[in-house]
């Protein structure tokens, strides 16, 4: 039985030794090099004497080095916590205060930058760590002592109160998830993944560990290509990348700029997977038109349940203004749709909206050193009064459609009451996103003036009256935005999603 994710690297280094495991803009790392260097890092961590299950911060720009460091930390029976090198100083300090790490892995160059933060621990400089012949002997007894309930990583997500929340995920949750991903999508050593997600964002878990497990190659796509869709597609083509798992924002960008029309990607892309926010059918239909033979799958889930817990692999046609289902739970995962009185909503109660709650091995241990927030989100299953059983309350709203599939209905906290009507702002956004000229849109509720405000980016000038008239065909009149603000570009947060806090400031 597999206990630790490090076993994947042990096996892949044997089976695919000289094959490229990771390719980035600096070069490539074979599976053997991956393991050799990570064992050297593990030995340094063990030698530092910090002990087991301690946080080790990884502070490096997105590159193969980061993944080698992650595995090094895992082999040493500690857990890693990546910090974005562009994160504002005050936020880094908040994270360091929570983690209180004794070690950071960084580069010579970035050490200077890290020195300005509130950190009093030791530095491990990546370039200075050299493999030695005793590494295996020193590390193996430690890695063999790993429990599958040990933490593998802590990823920080933004907290509503301004203090980031550190989500702690165990080895077992990642093993469970990746076993499913690789078998569901038939991943093998011949595959090549194109990584978009930053390594401090949970979408990267699928990229990192699916490739590690199967011997597939992970291409770290240079960030700047995401603003140059034609070059981006050329990059995928040249490197024979056949699998992508991106946030919808990036897929939308490629569709909007009609890059697929100019670069022939037939027989290149085999799988288009996405997660993290709503994927509008208008743009998905564009991808489907140009790449009809690819597998498309909509994965859903928050960081707190190990990346994703439900999925829907597209198997039928959708019109541009329809919602794409988030589908059904993955194996070994249960979804409880609970109404406001904590009653279970069943598949035959079509359209009834409830909070999506999750049960299973995928659940995080909670928020690192934050019992208060942990206890509000990770709660006793209200349907079980017989023994302790945790569920995670996502704050997302969902309902069942006529196929028994889950439909995402927005956030619990974006539901509004306007003129006595209960409204999901996501419904208006889905409607507007089906219009040809609208690139992105986002609706907020202006409580001060009791009005719905819509922010849009568009390929042309926005005729507000015309937009409202078109919307009136899709949503009830009380849902029509009273104010429409055109922006040159939508503000995005670090994960590439629309930054609603920034928009609020513009109301
Ligand atoms: P994160 O923890 O950053 O992955 O964000 C998780 C949140 O993103 C979820 O709680 C949802 O609100 C949203 N989300 C994730 N996947 C999807 C999806 N496939 N469709 C719609 N929203 C999604």
XYZ file of N, CA and C and ligand atoms in Angstrom, residues 157 167 201-203 248 274-279 298-305 307-308 310 324-326 392 394-397 408-411 414 493 495 497, ligand 1:
140
model
N -4.536 30.566 1.332
C -5.580 31.204 0.523
C -5.961 32.496 1.235
N -4.074 26.197 4.395
C -4.805 24.928 4.280
C -3.803 23.773 4.317
N -0.790 27.692 -5.927
C -2.227 27.563 -6.172
C -2.537 26.070 -6.319
N -3.655 25.624 -5.731
C -3.887 24.176 -5.643
C -4.122 23.483 -6.982
N -4.460 24.215 -8.036
C -4.606 23.556 -9.339
C -3.307 22.860 -9.762
N -10.159 28.656 -16.232
C -10.943 29.087 -17.395
C -10.499 30.428 -17.973
N -10.124 21.834 -16.760
C -10.118 23.162 -16.141
C -10.817 23.117 -14.791
N -10.499 24.109 -13.976
C -11.014 24.145 -12.611
C -10.762 25.535 -12.048
N -11.517 25.915 -11.059
C -11.194 27.136 -10.325
C -12.207 28.246 -10.446
N -12.968 28.251 -11.514
C -14.017 29.257 -11.684
C -14.939 28.780 -12.798
N -15.986 29.550 -13.033
C -16.969 29.140 -14.041
C -16.349 29.176 -15.435
N -16.565 28.119 -16.186
C -16.140 28.097 -17.595
C -17.380 28.373 -18.432
N -14.698 19.569 -16.699
C -14.849 20.678 -15.756
C -14.686 20.123 -14.350
N -13.581 20.438 -13.697
C -13.351 19.977 -12.337
C -13.724 21.108 -11.387
N -14.267 20.726 -10.259
C -14.685 21.744 -9.292
C -14.130 21.428 -7.907
N -13.725 22.452 -7.211
C -13.386 22.252 -5.803
C -12.528 23.357 -5.246
N -12.590 23.559 -3.947
C -11.703 24.517 -3.282
C -10.428 23.862 -2.741
N -9.454 24.677 -2.423
C -8.174 24.203 -1.881
C -8.393 23.239 -0.701
N -9.421 23.495 0.085
C -9.667 22.747 1.327
C -10.032 21.281 1.112
N -10.284 20.882 -0.134
C -10.620 19.465 -0.368
C -9.643 18.859 -1.392
N -7.806 20.295 -4.146
C -7.984 20.718 -5.543
C -9.377 20.519 -6.113
N -9.859 19.292 -6.200
C -11.161 19.097 -6.834
C -11.893 17.925 -6.202
N -15.497 17.293 -7.501
C -16.498 16.845 -8.470
C -15.951 17.111 -9.866
N -22.514 25.163 -17.499
C -21.834 23.876 -17.623
C -21.902 23.184 -16.255
N -22.350 21.929 -16.186
C -22.418 21.266 -14.870
C -21.028 21.096 -14.245
N -21.009 21.045 -12.919
C -19.766 20.650 -12.247
C -19.827 19.146 -11.947
N -16.797 19.526 5.022
C -16.302 20.884 4.755
C -17.407 21.686 4.085
N -18.372 24.489 1.861
C -17.613 25.260 0.867
C -18.069 26.712 0.750
N -19.308 26.999 1.143
C -19.831 28.351 0.911
C -20.304 28.513 -0.533
N -20.177 27.454 -1.323
C -20.663 27.487 -2.708
C -22.091 26.973 -2.743
N -22.861 27.532 -3.652
C -24.238 27.083 -3.817
C -24.341 26.213 -5.057
N -23.302 24.602 -10.558
C -22.764 25.627 -9.650
C -23.646 26.878 -9.748
N -24.113 27.356 -8.586
C -25.002 28.519 -8.597
C -24.393 29.747 -7.911
N -23.091 29.807 -7.853
C -22.446 30.992 -7.275
C -22.088 30.799 -5.813
N -21.623 31.857 -5.207
C -21.199 31.796 -3.811
C -22.368 32.126 -2.901
N -22.518 35.735 -2.417
C -22.872 36.636 -3.520
C -24.375 36.606 -3.794
N -6.886 38.560 -9.465
C -6.059 38.300 -8.282
C -4.886 37.392 -8.662
N -4.341 34.389 -8.472
C -4.656 33.112 -9.099
C -5.299 33.268 -10.456
N -8.066 34.933 -11.106
C -9.521 35.067 -11.092
C -9.893 36.541 -10.947
P -9.742 27.835 -4.789
O -9.709 27.415 -3.347
O -8.881 29.014 -5.098
O -9.502 26.679 -5.685
O -11.183 28.354 -5.109
C -12.268 27.504 -4.897
C -13.508 28.168 -5.338
O -13.468 28.430 -6.758
C -14.711 27.260 -5.149
O -15.213 27.322 -3.827
C -15.682 27.816 -6.184
O -16.329 28.964 -5.694
C -14.749 28.203 -7.332
N -14.658 27.105 -8.309
C -13.748 26.117 -8.353
N -13.961 25.304 -9.408
C -15.040 25.776 -10.054
C -15.790 25.364 -11.220
N -15.427 24.325 -11.950
N -16.868 26.107 -11.559
C -17.234 27.186 -10.838
N -16.568 27.624 -9.744
C -15.499 26.929 -9.349
